[in-house]
Amino acid sequence: MLWKSLSFSELKLDELYELLKLRVDVFVVEQNCPYPELDNKDRHSQTQHLLGLDEHGNIQAYARVLAPGVSYPDASIGRVIVSKAARGAGVAHTLMQKAISISVKKWPEHNIQLGGQEHLTGFYQQQGFEPVSDVYLEDGIPHLDMLLTLKGKK
């Protein structure tokens, strides 16, 4: 898998189309959850789009890494997604490790927060995140906020 981390302005039109298509295919269609997918956070000047590409250049994995203050006071990771074709091969763990690495490099003074689907709590805990909220409904799906506290941070 080839990994690329790009700002919005660095994305090629085809990359943007493919990442949005993947997000809609999974979050809206597969999960049957209509919600406002385009939230203007993609275009934020500090947002990083992490793409995992297969040998044919197709996006198989994606995560959005956001600066502190965009979604949470801390840095955050969202829109974590692996295509159906790439699931079950450990790609999601690599994706999260790379997203965490980007966040730590760009904003080393901040912890990392995310709002994860409740059924993925164990997966995020394997990455070092811990629940920091009760379960809440977001677009009809149970979620909870989780925090990765970096060494020396509170």
Short mmCIF file of C-alpha atoms in Angstrom, two decimals:
data_model
loop_
_atom_site.label_atom_id
_atom_site.label_comp_id
_atom_site.label_asym_id
_atom_site.label_seq_id
_atom_site.Cartn_x
_atom_site.Cartn_y
_atom_site.Cartn_z
CA MET A 1 0.00 0.00 0.00
CA LEU A 2 1.25 3.46 -0.93
CA TRP A 3 0.44 6.15 1.64
CA LYS A 4 0.01 9.85 0.85
CA SER A 5 -0.78 12.73 3.19
CA LEU A 6 -2.07 15.78 1.35
CA SER A 7 -3.69 19.11 2.08
CA PHE A 8 -6.92 19.94 0.28
CA SER A 9 -5.11 22.08 -2.29
CA GLU A 10 -2.63 19.25 -2.99
CA LEU A 11 -5.36 16.74 -3.81
CA LYS A 12 -5.82 16.03 -7.51
CA LEU A 13 -9.42 16.21 -8.71
CA ASP A 14 -9.58 12.46 -9.23
CA GLU A 15 -8.20 11.82 -5.71
CA LEU A 16 -10.79 14.17 -4.23
CA TYR A 17 -13.58 12.49 -6.18
CA GLU A 18 -12.43 8.99 -5.18
CA LEU A 19 -12.03 9.80 -1.48
CA LEU A 20 -15.46 11.45 -1.35
CA LYS A 21 -16.97 8.52 -3.24
CA LEU A 22 -15.46 6.05 -0.74
CA ARG A 23 -16.74 8.08 2.20
CA VAL A 24 -20.26 8.29 0.75
CA ASP A 25 -20.27 4.61 -0.32
CA VAL A 26 -19.48 3.46 3.22
CA PHE A 27 -20.82 6.10 5.60
CA VAL A 28 -24.00 7.04 3.71
CA VAL A 29 -24.89 4.01 1.56
CA GLU A 30 -23.42 0.96 3.36
CA GLN A 31 -24.31 2.24 6.82
CA ASN A 32 -27.62 3.66 5.57
CA CYS A 33 -26.93 6.95 7.30
CA PRO A 34 -27.77 10.14 5.45
CA TYR A 35 -25.78 12.96 7.02
CA PRO A 36 -23.97 16.15 5.89
CA GLU A 37 -20.76 14.57 4.54
CA LEU A 38 -19.34 17.84 3.25
CA ASP A 39 -18.72 19.92 6.37
CA ASN A 40 -16.04 22.40 5.20
CA LYS A 41 -13.41 20.74 7.43
CA ASP A 42 -11.86 19.10 4.35
CA ARG A 43 -10.80 22.52 3.06
CA HIS A 44 -9.34 23.82 6.33
CA SER A 45 -5.78 25.01 5.66
CA GLN A 46 -4.23 22.56 8.16
CA THR A 47 -6.35 19.48 7.38
CA GLN A 48 -4.40 16.47 6.16
CA HIS A 49 -6.03 13.81 3.97
CA LEU A 50 -4.35 10.45 4.47
CA LEU A 51 -4.82 8.13 1.49
CA GLY A 52 -3.91 4.45 1.29
CA LEU A 53 -3.57 3.44 -2.36
CA ASP A 54 -3.39 -0.05 -3.81
CA GLU A 55 -1.00 -1.06 -6.61
CA HIS A 56 -3.46 0.32 -9.20
CA GLY A 57 -3.73 3.70 -7.49
CA ASN A 58 -7.22 3.06 -6.08
CA ILE A 59 -7.98 4.50 -2.64
CA GLN A 60 -8.44 1.60 -0.23
CA ALA A 61 -8.10 3.50 3.05
CA TYR A 62 -8.64 7.07 4.19
CA ALA A 63 -8.53 9.23 7.30
CA ARG A 64 -8.86 12.95 7.86
CA VAL A 65 -6.43 14.51 10.36
CA LEU A 66 -7.66 17.80 11.78
CA ALA A 67 -5.86 20.60 13.58
CA PRO A 68 -6.64 21.49 17.19
CA GLY A 69 -9.77 23.60 17.42
CA VAL A 70 -11.40 22.35 14.20
CA SER A 71 -13.53 19.58 15.75
CA TYR A 72 -12.18 19.37 19.32
CA PRO A 73 -9.82 21.47 21.45
CA ASP A 74 -7.16 18.83 20.70
CA ALA A 75 -6.08 17.54 17.30
CA SER A 76 -8.44 14.93 15.90
CA ILE A 77 -8.77 12.06 13.47
CA GLY A 78 -11.99 11.37 11.62
CA ARG A 79 -13.62 9.82 8.58
CA VAL A 80 -11.56 6.68 9.25
CA ILE A 81 -12.44 4.24 6.50
CA VAL A 82 -11.22 1.09 4.77
CA SER A 83 -12.85 -0.14 1.57
CA LYS A 84 -14.66 -3.48 1.62
CA ALA A 85 -11.96 -4.95 -0.60
CA ALA A 86 -9.18 -4.09 1.87
CA ARG A 87 -10.89 -5.02 5.15
CA GLY A 88 -9.51 -7.80 7.32
CA ALA A 89 -5.87 -7.35 6.29
CA GLY A 90 -4.74 -5.00 9.08
CA VAL A 91 -5.00 -1.90 6.89
CA ALA A 92 -7.09 -0.04 9.48
CA HIS A 93 -4.35 -0.41 12.11
CA THR A 94 -1.72 0.93 9.71
CA LEU A 95 -4.05 3.76 8.72
CA MET A 96 -4.53 4.80 12.35
CA GLN A 97 -0.82 4.55 13.14
CA LYS A 98 -0.03 6.82 10.20
CA ALA A 99 -2.80 9.28 11.12
CA ILE A 100 -1.54 9.44 14.70
CA SER A 101 2.00 10.00 13.42
CA ILE A 102 0.85 12.91 11.22
CA SER A 103 -0.98 14.51 14.14
CA VAL A 104 1.98 14.13 16.52
CA LYS A 105 4.36 15.58 13.94
CA LYS A 106 2.15 18.58 13.09
CA TRP A 107 0.79 19.33 16.58
CA PRO A 108 3.17 17.70 19.11
CA GLU A 109 1.80 19.74 22.01
CA HIS A 110 -1.72 18.31 21.62
CA ASN A 111 -3.45 15.06 22.47
CA ILE A 112 -5.65 13.45 19.82
CA GLN A 113 -9.41 13.05 20.09
CA LEU A 114 -12.00 11.32 17.93
CA GLY A 115 -15.68 10.53 17.89
CA GLY A 116 -15.81 6.83 17.10
CA GLN A 117 -18.66 4.47 16.46
CA GLU A 118 -19.34 2.53 19.66
CA HIS A 119 -18.86 -0.90 18.05
CA LEU A 120 -15.27 0.15 17.17
CA THR A 121 -14.31 1.06 20.75
CA GLY A 122 -12.01 -1.97 21.08
CA PHE A 123 -10.25 -1.14 17.81
CA TYR A 124 -9.55 2.43 18.94
CA GLN A 125 -8.43 1.21 22.36
CA GLN A 126 -5.85 -0.96 20.58
CA GLN A 127 -4.49 2.30 19.15
CA GLY A 128 -4.22 3.80 22.66
CA PHE A 129 -7.47 5.80 22.75
CA GLU A 130 -9.68 5.74 25.85
CA PRO A 131 -13.35 6.69 26.15
CA VAL A 132 -13.94 10.19 27.56
CA SER A 133 -17.71 10.46 27.09
CA ASP A 134 -20.87 8.47 27.48
CA VAL A 135 -22.35 6.91 24.36
CA TYR A 136 -24.36 9.37 22.28
CA LEU A 137 -26.27 9.14 19.02
CA GLU A 138 -24.75 10.87 16.03
CA ASP A 139 -26.79 10.57 12.85
CA GLY A 140 -28.61 7.62 14.43
CA ILE A 141 -25.41 5.64 15.18
CA PRO A 142 -24.06 5.17 18.74
CA HIS A 143 -20.73 7.01 19.14
CA LEU A 144 -18.43 8.01 21.95
CA ASP A 145 -15.59 10.48 22.22
CA MET A 146 -12.18 8.93 22.73
CA LEU A 147 -8.83 10.50 23.61
CA LEU A 148 -5.25 9.48 22.99
CA THR A 149 -3.24 11.14 25.74
CA LEU A 150 0.33 11.61 24.60
CA LYS A 151 3.22 11.27 27.01
CA GLY A 152 3.53 14.32 29.21
CA LYS A 153 0.21 15.82 28.06
CA LYS A 154 -2.98 16.20 30.09
#
